[in-house]
Structures are given as structure tokens and as C-alpha cells.
Short mmCIF file of the N, C-alpha and C atoms (twelve columns), coordinates in Angstrom:
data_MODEL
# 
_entry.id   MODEL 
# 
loop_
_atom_site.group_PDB 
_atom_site.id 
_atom_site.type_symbol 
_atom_site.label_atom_id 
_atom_site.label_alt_id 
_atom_site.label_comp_id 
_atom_site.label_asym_id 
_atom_site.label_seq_id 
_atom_site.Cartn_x 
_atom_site.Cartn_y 
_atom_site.Cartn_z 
_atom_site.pdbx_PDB_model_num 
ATOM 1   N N  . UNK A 1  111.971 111.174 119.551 1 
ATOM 2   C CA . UNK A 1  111.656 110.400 118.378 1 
ATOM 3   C C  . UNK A 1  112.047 108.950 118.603 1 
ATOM 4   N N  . UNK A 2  111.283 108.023 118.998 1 
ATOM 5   C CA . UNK A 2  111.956 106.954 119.720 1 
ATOM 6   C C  . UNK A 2  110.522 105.962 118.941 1 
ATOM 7   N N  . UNK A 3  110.949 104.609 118.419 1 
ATOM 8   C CA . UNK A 3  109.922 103.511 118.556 1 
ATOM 9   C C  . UNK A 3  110.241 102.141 118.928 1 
ATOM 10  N N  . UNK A 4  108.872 101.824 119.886 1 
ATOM 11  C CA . UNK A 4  109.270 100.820 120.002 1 
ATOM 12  C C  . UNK A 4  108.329 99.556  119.596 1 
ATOM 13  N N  . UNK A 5  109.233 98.672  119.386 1 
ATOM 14  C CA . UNK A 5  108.343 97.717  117.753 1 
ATOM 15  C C  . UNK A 5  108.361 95.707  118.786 1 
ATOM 16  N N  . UNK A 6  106.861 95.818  118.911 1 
ATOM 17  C CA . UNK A 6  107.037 94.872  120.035 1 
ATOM 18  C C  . UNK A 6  106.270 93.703  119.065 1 
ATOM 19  N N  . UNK A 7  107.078 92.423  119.109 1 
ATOM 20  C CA . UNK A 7  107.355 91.383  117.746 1 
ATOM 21  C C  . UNK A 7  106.171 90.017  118.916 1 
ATOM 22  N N  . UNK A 8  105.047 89.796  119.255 1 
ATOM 23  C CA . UNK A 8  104.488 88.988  119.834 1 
ATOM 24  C C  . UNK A 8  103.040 88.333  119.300 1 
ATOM 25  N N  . UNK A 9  102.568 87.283  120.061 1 
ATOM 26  C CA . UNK A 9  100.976 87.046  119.880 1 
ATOM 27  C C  . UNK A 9  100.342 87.589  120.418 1 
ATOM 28  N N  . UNK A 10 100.467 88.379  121.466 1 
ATOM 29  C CA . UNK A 10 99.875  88.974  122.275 1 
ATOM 30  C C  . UNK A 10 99.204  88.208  123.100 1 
ATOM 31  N N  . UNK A 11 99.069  86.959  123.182 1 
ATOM 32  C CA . UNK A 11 98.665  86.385  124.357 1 
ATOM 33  C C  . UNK A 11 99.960  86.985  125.522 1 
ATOM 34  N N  . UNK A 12 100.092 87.122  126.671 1 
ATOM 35  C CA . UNK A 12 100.817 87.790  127.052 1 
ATOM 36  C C  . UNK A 12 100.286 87.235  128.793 1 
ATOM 37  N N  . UNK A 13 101.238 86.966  129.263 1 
ATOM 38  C CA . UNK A 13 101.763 86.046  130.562 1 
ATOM 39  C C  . UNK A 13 101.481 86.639  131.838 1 
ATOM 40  N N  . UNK A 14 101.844 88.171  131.061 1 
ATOM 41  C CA . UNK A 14 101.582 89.083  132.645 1 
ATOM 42  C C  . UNK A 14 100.505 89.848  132.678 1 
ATOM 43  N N  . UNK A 15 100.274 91.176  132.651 1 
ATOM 44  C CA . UNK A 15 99.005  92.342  133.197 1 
ATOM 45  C C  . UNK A 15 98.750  92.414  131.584 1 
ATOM 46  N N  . UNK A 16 97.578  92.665  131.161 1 
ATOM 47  C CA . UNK A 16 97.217  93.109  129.961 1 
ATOM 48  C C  . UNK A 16 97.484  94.366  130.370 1 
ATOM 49  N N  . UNK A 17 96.205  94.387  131.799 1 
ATOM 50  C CA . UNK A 17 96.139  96.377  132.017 1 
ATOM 51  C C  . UNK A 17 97.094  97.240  131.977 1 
ATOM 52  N N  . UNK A 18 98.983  96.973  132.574 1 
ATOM 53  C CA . UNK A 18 99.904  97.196  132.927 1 
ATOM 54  C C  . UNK A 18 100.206 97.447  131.359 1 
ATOM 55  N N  . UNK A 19 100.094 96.335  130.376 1 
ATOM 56  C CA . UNK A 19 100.797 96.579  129.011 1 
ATOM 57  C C  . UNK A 19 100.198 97.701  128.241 1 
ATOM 58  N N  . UNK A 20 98.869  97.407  128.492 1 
ATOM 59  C CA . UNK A 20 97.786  99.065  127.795 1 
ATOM 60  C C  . UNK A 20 97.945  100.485 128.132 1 
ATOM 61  N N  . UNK A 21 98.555  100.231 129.810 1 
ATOM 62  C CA . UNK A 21 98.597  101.506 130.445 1 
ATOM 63  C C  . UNK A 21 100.339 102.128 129.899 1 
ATOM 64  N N  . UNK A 22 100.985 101.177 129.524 1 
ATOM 65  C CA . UNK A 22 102.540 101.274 129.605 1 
ATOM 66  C C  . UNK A 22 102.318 101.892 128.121 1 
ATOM 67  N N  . UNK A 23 101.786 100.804 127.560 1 
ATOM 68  C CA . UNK A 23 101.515 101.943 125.702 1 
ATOM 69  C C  . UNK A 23 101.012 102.846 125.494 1 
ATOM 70  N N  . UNK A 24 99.609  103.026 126.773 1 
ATOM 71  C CA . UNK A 24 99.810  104.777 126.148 1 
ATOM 72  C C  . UNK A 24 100.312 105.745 126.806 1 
ATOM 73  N N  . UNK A 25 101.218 105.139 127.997 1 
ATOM 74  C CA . UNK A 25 101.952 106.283 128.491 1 
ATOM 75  C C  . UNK A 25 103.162 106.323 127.598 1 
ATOM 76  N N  . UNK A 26 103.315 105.520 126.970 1 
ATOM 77  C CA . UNK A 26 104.499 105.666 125.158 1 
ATOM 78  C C  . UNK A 26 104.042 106.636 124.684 1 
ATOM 79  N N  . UNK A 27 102.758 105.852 123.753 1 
ATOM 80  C CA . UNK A 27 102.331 107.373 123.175 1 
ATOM 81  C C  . UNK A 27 102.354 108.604 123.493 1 
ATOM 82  N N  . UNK A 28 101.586 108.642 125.090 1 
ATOM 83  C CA . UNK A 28 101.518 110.173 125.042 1 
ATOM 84  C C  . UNK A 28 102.780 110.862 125.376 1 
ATOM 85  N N  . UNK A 29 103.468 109.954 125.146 1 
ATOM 86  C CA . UNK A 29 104.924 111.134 125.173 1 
ATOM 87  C C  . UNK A 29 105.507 111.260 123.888 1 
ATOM 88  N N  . UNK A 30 104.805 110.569 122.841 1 
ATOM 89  C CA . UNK A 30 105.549 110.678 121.461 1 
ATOM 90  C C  . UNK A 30 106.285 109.552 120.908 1 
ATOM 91  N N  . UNK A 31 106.099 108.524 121.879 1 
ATOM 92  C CA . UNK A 31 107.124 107.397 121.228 1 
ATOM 93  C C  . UNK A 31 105.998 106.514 120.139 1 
ATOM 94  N N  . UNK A 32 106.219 105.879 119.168 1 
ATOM 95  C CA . UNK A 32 105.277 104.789 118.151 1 
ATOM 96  C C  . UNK A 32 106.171 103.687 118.543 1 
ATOM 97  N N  . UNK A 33 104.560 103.456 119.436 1 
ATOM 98  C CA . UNK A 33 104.393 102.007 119.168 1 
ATOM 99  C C  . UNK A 33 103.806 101.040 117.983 1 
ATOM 100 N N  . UNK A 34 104.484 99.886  118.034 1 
ATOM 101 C CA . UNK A 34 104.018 99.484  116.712 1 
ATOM 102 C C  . UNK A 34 104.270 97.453  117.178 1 
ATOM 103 N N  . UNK A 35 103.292 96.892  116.456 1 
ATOM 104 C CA . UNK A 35 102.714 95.635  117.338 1 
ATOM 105 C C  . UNK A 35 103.423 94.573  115.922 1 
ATOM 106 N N  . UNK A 36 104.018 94.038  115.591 1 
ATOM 107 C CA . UNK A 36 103.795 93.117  114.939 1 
ATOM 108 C C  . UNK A 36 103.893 91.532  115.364 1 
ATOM 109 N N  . UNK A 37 102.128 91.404  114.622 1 
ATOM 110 C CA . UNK A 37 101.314 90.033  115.600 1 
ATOM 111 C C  . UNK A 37 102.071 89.158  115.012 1 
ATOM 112 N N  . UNK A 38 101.911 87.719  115.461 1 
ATOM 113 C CA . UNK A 38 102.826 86.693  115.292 1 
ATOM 114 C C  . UNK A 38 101.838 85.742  113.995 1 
ATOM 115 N N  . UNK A 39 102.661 84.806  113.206 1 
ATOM 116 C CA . UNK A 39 101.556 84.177  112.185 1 
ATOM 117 C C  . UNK A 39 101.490 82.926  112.565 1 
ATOM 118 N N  . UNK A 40 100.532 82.236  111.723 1 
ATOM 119 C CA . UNK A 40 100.950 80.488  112.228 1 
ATOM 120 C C  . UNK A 40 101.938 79.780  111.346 1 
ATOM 121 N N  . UNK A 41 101.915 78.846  111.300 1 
ATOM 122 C CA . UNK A 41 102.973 78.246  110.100 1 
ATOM 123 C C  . UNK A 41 102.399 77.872  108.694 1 
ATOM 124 N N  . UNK A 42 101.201 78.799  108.053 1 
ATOM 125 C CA . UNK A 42 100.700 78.747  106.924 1 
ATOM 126 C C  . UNK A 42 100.634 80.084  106.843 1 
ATOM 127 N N  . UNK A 43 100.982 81.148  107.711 1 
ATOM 128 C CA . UNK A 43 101.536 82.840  107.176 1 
ATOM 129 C C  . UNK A 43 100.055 82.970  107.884 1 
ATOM 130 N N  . UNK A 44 98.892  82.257  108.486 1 
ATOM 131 C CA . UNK A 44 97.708  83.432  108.695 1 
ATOM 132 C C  . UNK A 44 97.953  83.948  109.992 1 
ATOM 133 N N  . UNK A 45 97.402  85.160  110.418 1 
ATOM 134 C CA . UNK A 45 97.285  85.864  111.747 1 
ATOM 135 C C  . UNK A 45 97.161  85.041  112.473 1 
ATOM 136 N N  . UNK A 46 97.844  84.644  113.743 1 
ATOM 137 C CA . UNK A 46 97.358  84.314  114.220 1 
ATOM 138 C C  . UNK A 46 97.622  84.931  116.296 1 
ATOM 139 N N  . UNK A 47 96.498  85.775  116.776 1 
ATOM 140 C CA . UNK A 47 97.117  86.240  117.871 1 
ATOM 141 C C  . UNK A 47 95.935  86.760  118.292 1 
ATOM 142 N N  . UNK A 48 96.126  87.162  119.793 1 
ATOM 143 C CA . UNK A 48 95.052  87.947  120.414 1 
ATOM 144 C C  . UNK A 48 94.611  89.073  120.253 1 
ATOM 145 N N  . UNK A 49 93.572  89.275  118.912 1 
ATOM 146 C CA . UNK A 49 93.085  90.299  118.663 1 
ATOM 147 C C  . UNK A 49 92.534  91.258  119.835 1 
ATOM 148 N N  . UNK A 50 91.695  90.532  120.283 1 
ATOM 149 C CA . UNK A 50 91.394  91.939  121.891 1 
ATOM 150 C C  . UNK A 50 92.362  92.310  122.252 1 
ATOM 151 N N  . UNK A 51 93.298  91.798  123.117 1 
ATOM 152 C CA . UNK A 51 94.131  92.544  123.177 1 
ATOM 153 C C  . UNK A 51 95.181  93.854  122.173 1 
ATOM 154 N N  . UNK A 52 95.141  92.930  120.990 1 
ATOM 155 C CA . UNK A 52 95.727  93.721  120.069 1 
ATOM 156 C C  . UNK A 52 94.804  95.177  119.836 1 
ATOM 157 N N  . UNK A 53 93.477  94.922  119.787 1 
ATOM 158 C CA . UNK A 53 92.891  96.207  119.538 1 
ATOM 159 C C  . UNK A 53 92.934  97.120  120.823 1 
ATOM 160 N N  . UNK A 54 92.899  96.414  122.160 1 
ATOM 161 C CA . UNK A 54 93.091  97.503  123.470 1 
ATOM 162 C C  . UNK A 54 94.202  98.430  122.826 1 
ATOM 163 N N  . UNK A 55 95.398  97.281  122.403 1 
ATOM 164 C CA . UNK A 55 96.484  98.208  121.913 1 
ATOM 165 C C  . UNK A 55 96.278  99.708  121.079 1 
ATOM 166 N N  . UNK A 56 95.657  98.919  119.938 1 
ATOM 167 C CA . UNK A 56 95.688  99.929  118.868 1 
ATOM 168 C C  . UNK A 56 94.343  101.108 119.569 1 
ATOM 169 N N  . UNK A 57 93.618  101.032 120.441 1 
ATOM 170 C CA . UNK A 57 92.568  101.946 120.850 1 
ATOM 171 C C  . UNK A 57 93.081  102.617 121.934 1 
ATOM 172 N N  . UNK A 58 94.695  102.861 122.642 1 
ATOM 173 C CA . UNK A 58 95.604  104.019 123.059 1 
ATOM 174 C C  . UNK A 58 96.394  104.347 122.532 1 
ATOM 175 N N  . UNK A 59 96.602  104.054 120.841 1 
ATOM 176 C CA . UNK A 59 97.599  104.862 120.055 1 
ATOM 177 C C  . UNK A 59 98.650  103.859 119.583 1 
ATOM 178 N N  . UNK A 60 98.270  102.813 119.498 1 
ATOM 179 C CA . UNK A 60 99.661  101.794 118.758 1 
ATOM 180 C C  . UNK A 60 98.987  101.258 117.185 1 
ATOM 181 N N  . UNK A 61 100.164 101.085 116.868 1 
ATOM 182 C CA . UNK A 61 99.897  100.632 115.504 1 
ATOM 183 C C  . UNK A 61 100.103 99.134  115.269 1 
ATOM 184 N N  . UNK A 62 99.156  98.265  115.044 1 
ATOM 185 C CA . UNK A 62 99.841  96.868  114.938 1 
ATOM 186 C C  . UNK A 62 99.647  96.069  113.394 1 
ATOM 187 N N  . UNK A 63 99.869  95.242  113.146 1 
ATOM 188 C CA . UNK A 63 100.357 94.719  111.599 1 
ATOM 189 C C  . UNK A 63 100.502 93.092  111.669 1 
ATOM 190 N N  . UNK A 64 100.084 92.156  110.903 1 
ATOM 191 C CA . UNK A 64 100.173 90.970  111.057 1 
ATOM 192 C C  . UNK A 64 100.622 90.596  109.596 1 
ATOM 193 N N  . UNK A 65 101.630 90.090  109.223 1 
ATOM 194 C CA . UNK A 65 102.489 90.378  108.199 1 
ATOM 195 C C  . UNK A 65 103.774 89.032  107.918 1 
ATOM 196 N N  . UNK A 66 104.165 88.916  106.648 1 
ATOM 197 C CA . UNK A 66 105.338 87.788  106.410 1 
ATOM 198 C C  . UNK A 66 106.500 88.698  106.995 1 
ATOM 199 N N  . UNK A 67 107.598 88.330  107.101 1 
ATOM 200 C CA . UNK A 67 109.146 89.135  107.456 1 
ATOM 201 C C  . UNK A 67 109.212 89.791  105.950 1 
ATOM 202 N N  . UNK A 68 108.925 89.174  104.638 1 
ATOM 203 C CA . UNK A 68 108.630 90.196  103.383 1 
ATOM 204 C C  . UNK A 68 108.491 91.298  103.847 1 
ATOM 205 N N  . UNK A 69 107.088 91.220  104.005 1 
ATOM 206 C CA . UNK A 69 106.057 92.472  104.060 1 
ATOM 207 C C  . UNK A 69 106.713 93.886  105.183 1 
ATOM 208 N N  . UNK A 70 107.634 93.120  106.253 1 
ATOM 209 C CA . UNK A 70 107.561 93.761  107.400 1 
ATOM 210 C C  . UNK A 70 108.780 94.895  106.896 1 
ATOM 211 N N  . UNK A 71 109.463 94.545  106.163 1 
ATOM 212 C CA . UNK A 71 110.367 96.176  105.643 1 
ATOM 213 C C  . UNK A 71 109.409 97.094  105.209 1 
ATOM 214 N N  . UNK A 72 109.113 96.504  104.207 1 
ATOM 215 C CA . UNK A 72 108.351 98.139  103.591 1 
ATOM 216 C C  . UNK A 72 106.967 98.078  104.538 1 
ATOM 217 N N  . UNK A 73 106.621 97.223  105.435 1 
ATOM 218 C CA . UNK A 73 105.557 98.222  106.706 1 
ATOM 219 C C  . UNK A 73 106.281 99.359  107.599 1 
ATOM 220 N N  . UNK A 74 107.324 98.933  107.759 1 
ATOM 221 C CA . UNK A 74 108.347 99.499  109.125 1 
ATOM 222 C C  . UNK A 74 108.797 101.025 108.013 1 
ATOM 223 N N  . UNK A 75 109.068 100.597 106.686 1 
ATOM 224 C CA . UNK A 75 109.249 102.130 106.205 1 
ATOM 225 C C  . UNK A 75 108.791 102.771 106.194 1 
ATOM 226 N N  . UNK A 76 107.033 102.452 106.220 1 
ATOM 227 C CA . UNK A 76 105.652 103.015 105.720 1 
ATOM 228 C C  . UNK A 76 105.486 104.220 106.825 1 
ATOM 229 N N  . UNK A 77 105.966 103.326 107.948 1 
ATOM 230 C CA . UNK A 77 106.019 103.787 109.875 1 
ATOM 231 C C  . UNK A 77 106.713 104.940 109.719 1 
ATOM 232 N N  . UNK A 78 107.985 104.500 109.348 1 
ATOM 233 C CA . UNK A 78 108.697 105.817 109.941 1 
ATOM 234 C C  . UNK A 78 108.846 106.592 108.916 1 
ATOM 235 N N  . UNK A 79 108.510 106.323 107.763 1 
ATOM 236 C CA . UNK A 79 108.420 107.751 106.649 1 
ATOM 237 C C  . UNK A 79 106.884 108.866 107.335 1 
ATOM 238 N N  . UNK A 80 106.559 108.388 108.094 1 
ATOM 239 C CA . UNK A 80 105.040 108.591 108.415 1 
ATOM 240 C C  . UNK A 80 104.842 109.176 109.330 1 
# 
């Protein structure tokens, strides 16, 4: 029962492929992953959706959200 809650834009420096392959070898062992995208400085999304969806299309969950919002998302998670 393990998650791990990765706080970025997802523009991302190193392997996309390496990060896609690493999340769903998370998943398929049971761990939740969970993405929360980064905002700009007027609160909108702002981050690499492709990538973010590679994410979410091997089993991660991602969320683009105020630090408000992000408790009761993270409860939503693990009541879930």
C-alpha cells in the first residue's frame, strides 16, 4: 500500500520513456501514483499535458489544483 505523489510540470529534463515505463511498473505492483501538475502565478494549469496524459494512460492519477484544493484531492485518493 504505498503512494507516490510526484509535485512537477512535467516538462521533465530526463527520459519521458524511462518516467512512463517507471509508472507503470508502480502501478502494476499496486503502488498510486498520483501527478500533481504545477500552476502559473494566476492558479491556471500550467504543464505538459502529453506527457501528463502518457502518465495517466499507464495508471496514474494526475490533478492540477491550488495547495487548497490539494487536501481534500489527496483524501479523495486515499479514501479511494
Amino acid at each position: 500500500r504505498a503512494i507516490v505523489v510526484l509535485i512537477t510540470d512535467f516538462f521533465e529534463g530526463g527520459s519521458e520513456q524511462r518516467l512512463v515505463h517507471l509508472t507503470r511498473d508502480l502501478v502494476a505492483q499496486g503502488t498510486r501514483v498520483l501527478g500533481l501538475a504545477a500552476l502559473d502565478d494566476k492558479a491556471e494549469p500550467a504543464y505538459d499535458r502529453a506527457l501528463a496524459q502518457r502518465l495517466v494512460d499507464v495508471g496514474a492519477e494526475v490533478g492540477a489544483m491550488t495547495p487548497g484544493q490539494l487536501a481534500k484531492w489527496l483524501g479523495e485518493k486515499l479514501r479511494g
